[in-house]
Structure formats: structure tokens, C-alpha cells
């Protein structure tokens, strides 16, 4: 491969990113993702089951998710749910609650598969199954996709499938951006694996990231993503950190709390592909 054909974009927006013009001139767009996975992580054969680990996931679906939803409602924070279709299918009451509260439900695969060695046809089938299930249990088709384990084929399959407004299978920027694929303009709304409840000192790190981005937002507004998991942040002790973070963020003015689909629609309207 010639160096001129290098397949990665290491430059992005460079030193002068576009001004996003968030609603009401917000200095920062804050977006919380709740990963819902309990029931999608199980292997099909009994010998593959890890009962203690599955029990921990079950805490998220039985108790933790409701604690997170109560906190989000208390502070008026909308969520995007990265929903494993197999998981949400097992919990129709939760699906109805998420829809009723106005949270976005985005595709997070049909079930947990290690996508890297998966043939393209199998990945396509998993995606279509996820779309069908989430449409059935929520009443509307998912408009966003986060595979978590993308392959070189994933984004191509998303574009070929059609119907998606964005994917989140990137952690490489503080703003959305367009890519050209198979003759189509496709929007990427980057996610993060940096600010999430799987790390220690979640509150301190998330607060510092928020403060830094809020300060930068006086001249160059950005977006901030925070990843949550019902089995983790939904634990009583860990939920205190989420309450503290919500309270800290809500103490600032000129912040847009939104869903990923809101960011995607804003970008499509105000920053269409050139």
C-alpha cells in the first residue's frame, strides 16, 4: 500500500474545528449513554455461562437501571440507550418505560458477538435482527448504531442497510463529522471509552473533563459523551457519584443536555456535508 493511500484520517478538523452552533448558543453539548446489556452477554450453551458474572449483570436489569432512570429524571437529563436487542427483548416493561420517558434507543448489536472474526454475512444478519427486535419492542426503528466491536465491514453495512442517521463507532473527536462511503455521506457522532463508570474515581475524572470542555466552550464549543452501565453506576454506592456529577453539571449555564439523535439532527441541519 502506498503511503498516499493511508486509510486513516489522523487530522480531522485540525487547529480550527467548526463552531457547532449548539441550540441557545450552548458552550457544551453533554450526552449520557446508558449501555443496556443484561441478557445479551450470555453464551447459548450452559458450559459457556459464567453464573456469578451473569448475576452481576442481572443486578443492572433488576435494580440498577431503575435507579439510574430515577436520577436522570430528577435532574432532567435525557439519555441515549445503547441497547443490545436480545437484552431489551427480555425486558419489555423497561422498553416501554424508556420510550415513555423520551430516551433514545440506539442499536448495540443483536447479542454480544466478537465481531473481529465474524464473516460479513453474519454481521449483517446480526444487525438486521437487532433492528427488527428493537423496532418491535419499542415501536420505532433505531436511528443510531454502536456496535462496540466494529469490523472493517461495519460502517459499510450500516450505510448499505440504510435508515440510520449516525453511528458512534469511533472515539476520535469532540465533534461529529461526515465520511464518504459507497457514494453516500454518512455522519459519525463519536463516543468515548475514556469517560465511563468502569474506571475508578469516575466523578472526579468526569467532573474535570466537563470543566475543561466547558472552559474551552467559551471560544470553541464541543460535545462531551459519558458512558454508563446499569450494573455498575446503578449500584447504590456508585450512584452517589452520578448524582454528584448531575448536580455539578446542572450548576452551570449554557449547557445543552441532549440525546445523540439530537446531536445528529442538529449537525445534519446546521453542518451538512460539503
XYZ file of N, CA and C in Angstrom:
822
model
N 0.840 -1.198 0.000
C 0.000 0.000 0.000
C 0.870 1.241 0.000
N 0.613 2.154 -0.921
C 1.350 3.407 -0.962
C 0.944 4.273 0.212
N 1.893 5.068 0.719
C 1.585 5.950 1.854
C 0.468 6.923 1.502
N 0.364 7.279 0.238
C -0.684 8.209 -0.180
C -2.078 7.594 -0.054
N -2.148 6.260 0.052
C -3.432 5.569 0.197
C -3.724 5.197 1.647
N -3.035 5.827 2.577
C -3.203 5.519 4.001
C -4.674 5.625 4.388
N -5.258 4.592 5.028
C -6.714 4.528 5.190
C -7.280 5.305 6.369
N -6.441 5.888 7.222
C -6.942 6.564 8.426
C -6.814 8.075 8.289
N -7.757 8.796 8.903
C -7.703 10.249 8.942
C -7.160 10.669 10.298
N -5.906 11.073 10.338
C -5.264 11.466 11.586
C -5.324 12.969 11.815
N -6.012 13.706 10.944
C -6.011 15.168 11.018
C -7.346 15.710 11.493
N -8.433 15.186 10.970
C -9.752 15.668 11.378
C -9.945 17.139 11.060
N -10.464 17.874 12.026
C -10.706 19.306 11.825
C -9.447 20.149 12.022
N -8.390 19.544 12.558
C -7.158 20.281 12.752
C -7.284 21.363 13.814
N -6.543 22.466 13.614
C -6.474 23.520 14.628
C -7.710 24.397 14.674
N -8.571 24.313 13.666
C -9.741 25.188 13.610
C -11.018 24.374 13.394
N -11.499 23.701 14.446
C -12.750 22.951 14.300
C -13.910 23.897 14.069
N -14.963 23.434 13.432
C -16.107 24.312 13.188
C -16.827 24.668 14.485
N -17.433 25.834 14.499
C -18.275 26.203 15.632
C -19.587 25.443 15.476
N -19.961 24.618 16.438
C -21.135 23.758 16.240
C -22.465 24.501 16.242
N -22.496 25.707 16.831
C -23.742 26.476 16.930
C -24.828 25.638 17.605
N -24.487 25.141 18.785
C -25.463 24.364 19.540
C -26.693 25.205 19.861
N -27.826 24.594 20.114
C -29.030 25.355 20.459
C -28.796 26.315 21.626
N -29.357 27.515 21.512
C -29.246 28.573 22.519
C -27.795 28.942 22.806
N -26.941 28.771 21.786
C -25.522 29.122 21.903
C -24.844 28.439 23.088
N -25.181 27.200 23.334
C -24.597 26.460 24.449
C -23.093 26.311 24.274
N -22.382 26.369 25.378
C -20.933 26.196 25.359
C -20.526 24.733 25.253
N -21.461 23.835 25.573
C -21.125 22.423 25.589
C -22.399 21.604 25.398
N -22.312 20.568 24.567
C -23.391 19.590 24.423
C -22.994 18.363 25.229
N -23.783 18.036 26.233
C -23.478 16.918 27.128
C -24.413 15.758 26.813
N -23.829 14.577 26.633
C -24.614 13.426 26.219
C -24.234 12.206 27.058
N -25.224 11.675 27.793
C -25.033 10.475 28.592
C -25.569 9.261 27.839
N -24.741 8.220 27.778
C -25.141 6.937 27.208
C -25.302 5.935 28.341
N -26.422 5.225 28.344
C -26.609 4.107 29.255
C -26.562 2.823 28.434
N -25.518 2.038 28.641
C -25.393 0.762 27.942
C -26.273 -0.270 28.635
N -27.207 -0.854 27.871
C -28.099 -1.868 28.440
C -27.786 -3.202 27.780
N -27.238 -4.136 28.571
C -26.657 -5.347 28.011
C -27.058 -6.629 28.725
N -27.746 -6.548 29.858
C -28.037 -7.732 30.659
C -28.980 -8.675 29.920
N -28.505 -9.857 29.620
C -29.269 -10.823 28.855
C -28.715 -11.013 27.461
N -27.893 -10.084 27.025
C -27.266 -10.212 25.717
C -25.853 -10.747 25.799
N -25.324 -10.853 27.037
C -23.941 -11.288 27.204
C -23.823 -12.796 27.375
N -24.957 -13.484 27.532
C -24.930 -14.910 27.843
C -24.590 -15.750 26.626
N -23.755 -16.746 26.826
C -23.484 -17.710 25.771
C -24.642 -18.684 25.645
N -24.855 -19.261 24.460
C -26.010 -20.136 24.251
C -25.896 -21.490 24.934
N -24.685 -21.963 25.164
C -24.501 -23.291 25.756
C -24.281 -23.170 27.255
N -24.872 -24.069 28.072
C -24.719 -23.977 29.524
C -23.266 -23.930 29.969
N -22.392 -24.663 29.277
C -20.992 -24.689 29.704
C -20.317 -23.342 29.505
N -20.902 -22.463 28.688
C -20.304 -21.160 28.437
C -20.760 -20.108 29.441
N -21.720 -20.463 30.290
C -22.283 -19.474 31.198
C -21.361 -19.239 32.391
N -21.206 -17.976 32.742
C -20.493 -17.574 33.955
C -21.549 -17.047 34.910
N -22.012 -17.907 35.807
C -23.177 -17.565 36.630
C -22.935 -16.360 37.537
N -21.777 -16.226 38.205
C -21.567 -15.030 39.020
C -21.577 -13.747 38.184
N -20.942 -13.795 37.012
C -20.929 -12.600 36.160
C -22.334 -12.273 35.671
N -23.091 -13.298 35.292
C -24.452 -13.038 34.827
C -25.314 -12.472 35.942
N -25.090 -12.930 37.161
C -25.836 -12.396 38.293
C -25.552 -10.916 38.490
N -24.297 -10.507 38.279
C -23.953 -9.094 38.395
C -24.651 -8.273 37.320
N -24.720 -8.808 36.108
C -25.446 -8.125 35.048
C -26.927 -8.014 35.406
N -27.466 -9.078 36.020
C -28.885 -9.078 36.379
C -29.209 -7.980 37.399
N -28.234 -7.627 38.235
C -28.494 -6.520 39.157
C -28.816 -5.257 38.359
N -28.121 -5.076 37.254
C -28.377 -3.901 36.428
C -29.782 -3.879 35.875
N -30.271 -5.022 35.421
C -31.602 -5.058 34.808
C -32.718 -5.083 35.844
N -32.447 -5.657 37.018
C -33.484 -5.789 38.038
C -33.596 -4.544 38.914
N -32.485 -3.913 39.221
C -32.497 -2.796 40.170
C -31.738 -1.569 39.668
N -30.532 -1.785 39.147
C -29.670 -0.653 38.807
C -30.242 0.290 37.779
N -30.859 -0.263 36.732
C -31.354 0.592 35.664
C -32.428 1.546 36.173
N -33.254 1.064 37.108
C -34.324 1.923 37.638
C -33.744 3.055 38.481
N -32.659 2.788 39.206
C -32.007 3.836 39.990
C -31.428 4.910 39.063
N -30.801 4.490 37.987
C -30.235 5.451 37.033
C -31.345 6.279 36.383
N -32.429 5.638 36.002
C -33.527 6.361 35.361
C -34.160 7.375 36.316
N -34.270 7.020 37.591
C -34.818 7.975 38.560
C -33.923 9.193 38.693
N -32.616 8.972 38.730
C -31.686 10.096 38.836
C -31.738 10.975 37.593
N -31.759 10.351 36.431
C -31.817 11.124 35.192
C -33.095 11.961 35.138
N -34.189 11.384 35.571
C -35.455 12.126 35.568
C -35.425 13.257 36.577
N -34.836 13.013 37.740
C -34.756 14.045 38.778
C -33.999 15.272 38.283
N -32.926 15.062 37.533
C -32.096 16.175 37.075
C -32.429 16.608 35.645
N -33.437 15.983 35.041
C -33.843 16.370 33.705
C -32.789 16.096 32.654
N -32.150 14.945 32.734
C -31.079 14.581 31.798
C -31.580 13.488 30.861
N -31.705 13.769 29.581
C -32.113 12.728 28.616
C -30.957 11.785 28.335
N -31.278 10.553 28.047
C -30.271 9.526 27.819
C -30.396 8.944 26.420
N -29.274 8.459 25.923
C -29.294 7.537 24.786
C -28.984 6.156 25.338
N -29.808 5.194 25.017
C -29.611 3.821 25.466
C -28.958 3.036 24.342
N -27.746 2.552 24.578
C -27.134 1.603 23.653
C -27.676 0.229 24.041
N -28.680 -0.224 23.309
C -29.430 -1.415 23.711
C -29.026 -2.631 22.898
N -28.516 -3.658 23.578
C -28.361 -4.959 22.955
C -29.766 -5.525 22.765
N -30.119 -5.853 21.539
C -31.504 -6.209 21.229
C -31.967 -7.422 22.027
N -31.139 -8.445 22.136
C -31.503 -9.635 22.896
C -31.812 -9.281 24.345
N -31.083 -8.310 24.885
C -31.281 -7.902 26.274
C -32.608 -7.169 26.454
N -32.865 -6.166 25.615
C -34.079 -5.378 25.792
C -35.323 -6.200 25.483
N -35.185 -7.179 24.599
C -36.315 -8.044 24.276
C -36.793 -8.814 25.501
N -35.880 -9.102 26.440
C -36.242 -9.840 27.643
C -36.905 -8.957 28.698
N -36.945 -7.649 28.460
C -37.438 -6.724 29.490
C -38.404 -5.729 28.845
N -39.564 -6.190 28.380
C -40.492 -5.290 27.685
C -40.993 -4.145 28.540
N -41.110 -4.339 29.858
C -41.557 -3.244 30.724
C -40.545 -2.102 30.702
N -39.266 -2.438 30.678
C -38.240 -1.402 30.604
C -38.291 -0.693 29.257
N -38.480 -1.446 28.180
C -38.576 -0.826 26.859
C -39.701 0.199 26.835
N -40.844 -0.150 27.397
C -41.970 0.793 27.435
C -41.633 2.017 28.275
N -40.942 1.802 29.387
C -40.568 2.925 30.256
C -39.601 3.870 29.556
N -38.620 3.329 28.870
C -37.645 4.158 28.159
C -38.328 5.007 27.094
N -39.247 4.391 26.355
C -39.979 5.124 25.327
C -40.829 6.220 25.969
N -41.523 5.875 27.051
C -42.381 6.844 27.712
C -41.625 8.036 28.279
N -40.383 7.813 28.708
C -39.571 8.900 29.257
C -38.878 9.720 28.178
N -38.953 9.274 26.941
C -38.381 10.041 25.840
C -36.907 9.814 25.592
N -36.348 8.765 26.174
C -34.944 8.471 25.919
C -34.782 7.838 24.533
N -33.611 8.053 23.934
C -33.328 7.453 22.629
C -32.834 6.020 22.811
N -33.291 5.125 21.959
C -32.799 3.753 21.975
C -32.054 3.496 20.674
N -30.750 3.306 20.787
C -29.894 3.058 19.627
C -29.470 1.597 19.612
N -29.153 1.091 18.440
C -28.742 -0.297 18.298
C -27.348 -0.543 18.850
N -27.215 -1.663 19.566
C -25.927 -2.048 20.159
C -25.652 -3.524 19.865
N -26.140 -3.963 18.704
C -25.968 -5.351 18.291
C -27.149 -6.205 18.686
N -27.238 -7.385 18.065
C -28.304 -8.306 18.398
C -28.026 -9.015 19.714
N -26.823 -9.512 19.849
C -26.303 -10.112 21.070
C -24.809 -9.883 21.060
N -24.162 -10.179 22.137
C -22.722 -9.948 22.181
C -22.001 -10.960 21.310
N -21.349 -10.463 20.289
C -20.518 -11.313 19.452
C -19.163 -10.648 19.310
N -18.132 -11.445 19.188
C -16.803 -10.918 18.909
C -16.734 -10.691 17.408
N -16.940 -9.433 17.013
C -17.140 -9.147 15.595
C -15.882 -9.332 14.752
N -14.704 -9.268 15.367
C -13.492 -9.228 14.559
C -13.335 -10.410 13.601
N -13.645 -11.661 14.018
C -13.502 -12.752 13.055
C -14.814 -13.121 12.370
N -15.865 -12.342 12.601
C -17.193 -12.709 12.116
C -17.300 -12.417 10.618
N -17.789 -13.370 9.833
C -17.997 -13.119 8.403
C -18.996 -11.980 8.192
N -18.855 -11.308 7.066
C -19.708 -10.164 6.775
C -21.186 -10.530 6.808
N -21.549 -11.663 6.268
C -22.952 -12.060 6.235
C -23.517 -12.263 7.635
N -22.695 -12.795 8.527
C -23.165 -12.987 9.899
C -23.345 -11.644 10.601
N -22.422 -10.724 10.369
C -22.558 -9.394 10.963
C -23.795 -8.676 10.412
N -24.042 -8.823 9.118
C -25.242 -8.223 8.511
C -26.507 -8.816 9.131
N -26.529 -10.132 9.304
C -27.696 -10.786 9.876
C -27.933 -10.338 11.314
N -26.859 -10.181 12.082
C -26.985 -9.717 13.462
C -27.549 -8.303 13.505
N -27.085 -7.440 12.603
C -27.576 -6.076 12.556
C -29.060 -6.044 12.209
N -29.453 -6.812 11.218
C -30.857 -6.818 10.807
C -31.751 -7.396 11.892
N -31.274 -8.414 12.584
C -32.039 -8.976 13.694
C -32.214 -7.934 14.791
N -31.160 -7.188 15.091
C -31.246 -6.148 16.121
C -32.259 -5.080 15.734
N -32.241 -4.665 14.489
C -33.190 -3.652 14.018
C -34.617 -4.152 14.173
N -34.838 -5.401 13.769
C -36.194 -5.968 13.850
C -36.682 -6.038 15.292
N -35.843 -6.515 16.186
C -36.241 -6.679 17.581
C -36.489 -5.329 18.236
N -35.573 -4.389 18.074
C -35.737 -3.083 18.724
C -36.943 -2.332 18.173
N -37.203 -2.474 16.888
C -38.394 -1.858 16.308
C -39.658 -2.442 16.922
N -39.654 -3.753 17.103
C -40.837 -4.421 17.653
C -41.074 -4.062 19.115
N -40.021 -4.022 19.934
C -40.228 -3.827 21.375
C -40.367 -2.358 21.757
N -39.923 -1.436 20.883
C -40.023 -0.013 21.216
C -41.045 0.728 20.369
N -41.442 0.145 19.237
C -42.417 0.792 18.372
C -41.812 1.687 17.321
N -40.483 1.822 17.296
C -39.845 2.637 16.263
C -38.457 2.095 15.974
N -37.998 2.367 14.766
C -36.714 1.838 14.316
C -35.569 2.618 14.953
N -34.483 1.961 15.373
C -33.323 2.706 15.874
C -32.685 3.528 14.761
N -32.295 4.747 15.077
C -31.681 5.649 14.101
C -30.176 5.793 14.311
N -29.685 5.250 15.421
C -28.256 5.285 15.703
C -27.735 3.882 15.945
N -26.425 3.701 15.769
C -25.820 2.373 15.918
C -24.455 2.491 16.584
N -24.227 1.606 17.546
C -22.911 1.480 18.174
C -22.641 0.003 18.357
N -21.743 -0.540 17.580
C -21.508 -1.978 17.629
C -20.584 -2.377 18.760
N -19.765 -1.443 19.246
C -18.775 -1.693 20.303
C -17.590 -2.504 19.804
N -17.833 -3.446 18.917
C -16.751 -4.259 18.358
C -16.821 -4.172 16.830
N -16.569 -2.996 16.282
C -16.713 -2.839 14.832
C -15.640 -3.603 14.064
N -16.007 -3.999 12.865
C -15.077 -4.646 11.948
C -14.843 -3.691 10.772
N -13.947 -4.020 9.872
C -13.795 -3.194 8.676
C -15.066 -3.118 7.838
N -16.020 -4.033 8.068
C -17.260 -4.038 7.291
C -18.411 -3.277 7.954
N -18.280 -2.944 9.235
C -19.426 -2.449 9.995
C -20.041 -1.199 9.393
N -19.229 -0.186 9.159
C -19.791 1.076 8.652
C -20.363 0.894 7.249
N -19.735 0.066 6.459
C -20.279 -0.216 5.129
C -21.655 -0.866 5.249
N -21.814 -1.790 6.184
C -23.106 -2.446 6.387
C -24.157 -1.460 6.873
N -23.769 -0.540 7.735
C -24.696 0.491 8.221
C -25.212 1.322 7.065
N -24.311 1.745 6.205
C -24.702 2.571 5.057
C -25.559 1.757 4.091
N -25.167 0.521 3.819
C -25.935 -0.317 2.901
C -27.329 -0.602 3.440
N -27.448 -0.809 4.729
C -28.744 -1.097 5.347
C -29.679 0.087 5.210
N -29.144 1.287 5.367
C -29.956 2.490 5.270
C -30.813 2.682 6.509
N -31.373 3.868 6.659
C -32.261 4.142 7.772
C -31.580 4.674 9.009
N -30.273 4.608 9.077
C -29.547 5.160 10.218
C -29.146 6.604 9.930
N -29.274 7.454 10.958
C -28.806 8.836 10.819
C -27.354 8.983 11.238
N -26.849 8.062 12.051
C -25.469 8.172 12.513
C -25.000 6.829 13.060
N -23.680 6.709 13.189
C -23.124 5.651 14.016
C -22.152 6.275 14.999
N -21.862 5.537 16.066
C -20.990 6.030 17.136
C -19.743 5.175 17.274
N -19.406 4.428 16.231
C -18.266 3.519 16.292
C -16.952 4.237 16.032
N -16.684 5.261 16.845
C -15.423 5.988 16.784
C -15.248 6.726 18.101
N -14.007 6.898 18.499
C -13.694 7.640 19.727
C -12.628 8.688 19.420
N -12.715 9.295 18.231
C -11.576 10.052 17.717
C -11.789 11.555 17.606
N -12.874 12.109 18.214
C -13.076 13.554 18.080
C -14.042 14.039 19.145
N -14.089 15.366 19.308
C -15.023 16.013 20.224
C -16.232 16.578 19.501
N -16.299 16.366 18.188
C -17.413 16.862 17.392
C -17.810 15.804 16.364
N -19.058 15.826 15.907
C -19.451 14.933 14.809
C -18.703 15.281 13.525
N -18.678 14.347 12.596
C -18.043 14.599 11.310
C -18.645 13.667 10.266
N -18.490 14.064 9.019
C -19.016 13.302 7.882
C -17.923 12.442 7.262
N -18.318 11.267 6.794
C -17.429 10.426 5.996
C -18.163 10.072 4.706
N -17.398 9.808 3.675
C -17.947 9.394 2.386
C -17.725 7.903 2.235
N -18.812 7.167 2.013
C -18.706 5.722 1.928
C -19.706 5.197 0.912
N -19.207 4.429 -0.035
C -20.067 3.839 -1.075
C -20.922 4.889 -1.764
N -20.343 6.066 -1.953
C -21.049 7.139 -2.637
C -22.041 7.887 -1.767
N -22.093 7.584 -0.471
C -23.040 8.223 0.435
C -22.303 9.033 1.495
N -22.913 10.140 1.894
C -22.409 10.890 3.035
C -23.000 10.288 4.308
N -22.143 9.959 5.238
C -22.577 9.285 6.463
C -22.019 10.035 7.666
N -22.864 10.228 8.698
C -22.485 11.005 9.871
C -21.986 10.094 10.989
N -20.870 10.497 11.571
C -20.318 9.825 12.738
C -20.446 10.774 13.923
N -21.079 10.296 14.991
C -21.157 11.054 16.246
C -20.285 10.297 17.243
N -19.050 10.730 17.429
C -18.110 9.933 18.217
C -18.584 9.677 19.649
N -18.169 8.537 20.146
C -18.451 8.122 21.524
C -17.152 8.265 22.318
N -17.102 7.712 23.492
C -15.875 7.721 24.281
C -15.766 6.442 25.083
N -14.570 5.959 25.255
C -14.296 4.903 26.217
C -13.424 5.449 27.333
N -13.300 6.750 27.345
C -12.436 7.429 28.310
C -13.214 7.846 29.550
N -14.393 8.405 29.367
C -15.201 8.882 30.499
C -16.348 7.913 30.689
N -16.152 6.932 31.554
C -17.231 5.974 31.827
C -17.077 5.409 33.226
N -18.121 4.751 33.680
C -18.182 4.298 35.068
C -17.405 3.017 35.318
N -16.654 2.552 34.336
C -15.836 1.362 34.542
C -14.497 1.700 35.189
N -14.141 2.980 35.216
C -12.885 3.399 35.817
C -13.069 3.846 37.258
N -11.962 3.911 37.988
C -12.014 4.424 39.343
C -12.107 5.948 39.311
N -12.548 6.523 40.432
C -12.665 7.972 40.541
C -13.492 8.558 39.402
N -14.593 7.889 39.103
C -15.445 8.308 37.990
C -15.871 9.766 38.121
N -16.363 10.147 39.279
C -16.862 11.509 39.438
C -15.770 12.538 39.219
N -14.611 12.351 39.862
C -13.544 13.346 39.741
C -13.071 13.508 38.302
N -12.896 12.379 37.612
C -12.404 12.458 36.237
C -13.445 13.076 35.316
N -14.709 12.645 35.445
C -15.768 13.195 34.602
C -15.963 14.679 34.886
N -15.898 15.073 36.158
C -16.030 16.492 36.510
C -14.909 17.318 35.893
N -13.680 16.823 35.976
C -12.554 17.572 35.415
C -12.671 17.702 33.900
N -13.100 16.622 33.238
C -13.291 16.687 31.786
C -14.376 17.691 31.436
N -15.448 17.672 32.199
C -16.544 18.623 31.976
C -16.061 20.056 32.152
N -15.332 20.312 33.225
C -14.854 21.675 33.492
C -13.916 22.159 32.391
N -13.053 21.265 31.906
C -12.122 21.644 30.846
C -12.868 21.967 29.559
N -13.820 21.127 29.184
C -14.580 21.357 27.956
C -15.490 22.578 28.087
N -16.036 22.794 29.267
C -16.875 23.976 29.482
C -16.054 25.250 29.324
N -14.831 25.249 29.859
C -13.963 26.419 29.716
C -13.601 26.644 28.250
N -13.251 25.577 27.540
C -12.932 25.703 26.116
C -14.132 26.214 25.337
N -15.327 25.872 25.804
C -16.544 26.221 25.084
C -16.817 27.693 24.971
N -16.126 28.511 25.755
C -16.291 29.962 25.624
C -15.886 30.425 24.233
N -14.916 29.742 23.636
C -14.453 30.116 22.301
C -14.733 29.030 21.263
N -14.679 27.773 21.676
C -14.811 26.661 20.724
C -15.643 25.555 21.360
N -16.972 25.633 21.281
C -17.828 24.622 21.901
C -17.596 23.222 21.332
N -17.762 22.237 22.184
C -17.569 20.836 21.814
C -18.753 20.015 22.335
N -18.659 18.714 22.165
C -19.606 17.782 22.778
C -18.844 16.911 23.770
N -19.574 16.416 24.760
C -18.985 15.533 25.762
C -19.869 14.313 25.906
N -19.274 13.133 25.809
C -20.004 11.877 25.983
C -19.570 11.219 27.287
N -20.528 10.649 27.995
C -20.255 9.920 29.232
C -20.939 8.565 29.126
N -20.175 7.500 29.299
C -20.722 6.146 29.197
C -21.070 5.564 30.552
N -22.271 5.028 30.681
C -22.751 4.428 31.920
C -23.179 2.979 31.669
N -23.199 2.190 32.733
C -23.652 0.804 32.672
C -24.542 0.553 33.881
N -25.734 0.019 33.646
C -26.702 -0.158 34.731
C -26.155 -1.039 35.840
N -25.326 -2.028 35.503
C -24.812 -2.952 36.509
C -23.727 -2.308 37.365
N -23.183 -1.175 36.915
C -22.101 -0.504 37.642
C -22.610 0.751 38.346
N -22.940 1.782 37.572
C -23.366 3.039 38.178
C -24.706 2.896 38.879
N -25.438 1.817 38.565
C -26.709 1.567 39.224
C -26.575 0.999 40.623
N -25.365 0.643 41.020
C -25.147 0.202 42.393
C -25.336 1.384 43.348
N -25.881 1.155 44.546
C -26.167 2.282 45.447
C -24.971 3.196 45.697
N -23.825 2.609 46.037
C -22.666 3.442 46.327
C -22.162 4.206 45.121
N -22.145 3.566 43.965
C -21.672 4.237 42.753
C -22.655 5.307 42.274
N -23.938 5.107 42.555
C -24.930 6.077 42.087
C -24.740 7.441 42.724
N -24.099 7.484 43.888
C -23.816 8.773 44.538
C -22.940 9.632 43.634
N -21.968 9.001 42.955
C -21.098 9.737 42.041
C -21.894 10.318 40.882
N -22.881 9.570 40.389
C -23.696 10.078 39.290
C -24.539 11.260 39.753
N -25.097 11.164 40.946
C -25.850 12.299 41.486
C -24.965 13.544 41.600
N -23.752 13.355 42.095
C -22.826 14.485 42.223
C -22.505 15.091 40.858
N -22.322 14.214 39.866
C -21.980 14.708 38.537
C -23.144 15.468 37.920
N -24.352 14.915 38.014
C -25.527 15.624 37.511
C -25.644 16.995 38.177
N -25.492 17.052 39.499
C -25.640 18.311 40.222
C -24.572 19.315 39.794
N -23.341 18.846 39.636
C -22.265 19.750 39.221
C -22.531 20.309 37.830
N -22.921 19.445 36.916
C -23.170 19.899 35.555
C -24.361 20.858 35.501
N -25.388 20.562 36.249
C -26.589 21.390 36.229
C -26.364 22.748 36.894
N -25.261 22.904 37.621
C -24.975 24.190 38.264
C -24.401 25.214 37.284
N -24.128 24.812 36.049
C -23.575 25.696 35.026
C -24.663 26.105 34.036
N -24.506 27.295 33.524
C -25.421 27.779 32.499
C -24.858 27.440 31.121
N -25.705 27.611 30.124
C -25.293 27.476 28.719
C -24.756 26.086 28.400
N -25.458 25.071 28.895
C -25.106 23.682 28.595
C -26.335 23.006 27.997
N -26.124 22.288 26.912
C -27.206 21.566 26.241
C -27.126 20.097 26.614
N -28.078 19.608 27.396
C -28.187 18.193 27.727
C -29.085 17.547 26.677
N -28.599 16.541 26.019
C -29.297 16.052 24.828
C -29.050 14.568 24.627
N -29.727 14.015 23.650
C -29.515 12.648 23.207
C -28.608 12.674 21.973
N -28.040 11.551 21.633
C -27.171 11.504 20.453
C -27.960 11.799 19.181
N -29.205 11.358 19.132
C -30.008 11.629 17.948
C -30.254 13.122 17.790
N -30.315 13.867 18.914
C -30.480 15.317 18.847
C -29.228 15.971 18.258
N -28.063 15.465 18.671
C -26.812 15.979 18.112
C -26.751 15.683 16.619
N -27.123 14.468 16.234
C -27.082 14.094 14.820
C -28.006 14.983 13.996
N -29.213 15.190 14.457
C -30.154 16.024 13.702
C -29.683 17.466 13.628
N -29.101 17.960 14.708
C -28.563 19.317 14.688
C -27.439 19.431 13.661
N -26.554 18.446 13.643
C -25.416 18.508 12.714
C -25.887 18.407 11.265
N -26.850 17.556 11.029
C -27.384 17.402 9.672
C -27.981 18.725 9.184
N -28.685 19.420 10.078
C -29.335 20.665 9.700
C -28.360 21.827 9.551
N -27.423 21.939 10.475
C -26.561 23.116 10.511
C -25.178 22.902 9.900
N -24.777 21.660 9.736
C -23.442 21.361 9.182
C -23.565 20.239 8.148
N -24.331 20.437 7.099
C -24.480 19.381 6.094
C -23.157 19.118 5.392
N -23.024 17.949 4.798
C -21.774 17.639 4.094
C -21.550 18.597 2.938
N -20.312 18.930 2.715
C -19.945 19.859 1.646
C -19.813 19.090 0.330
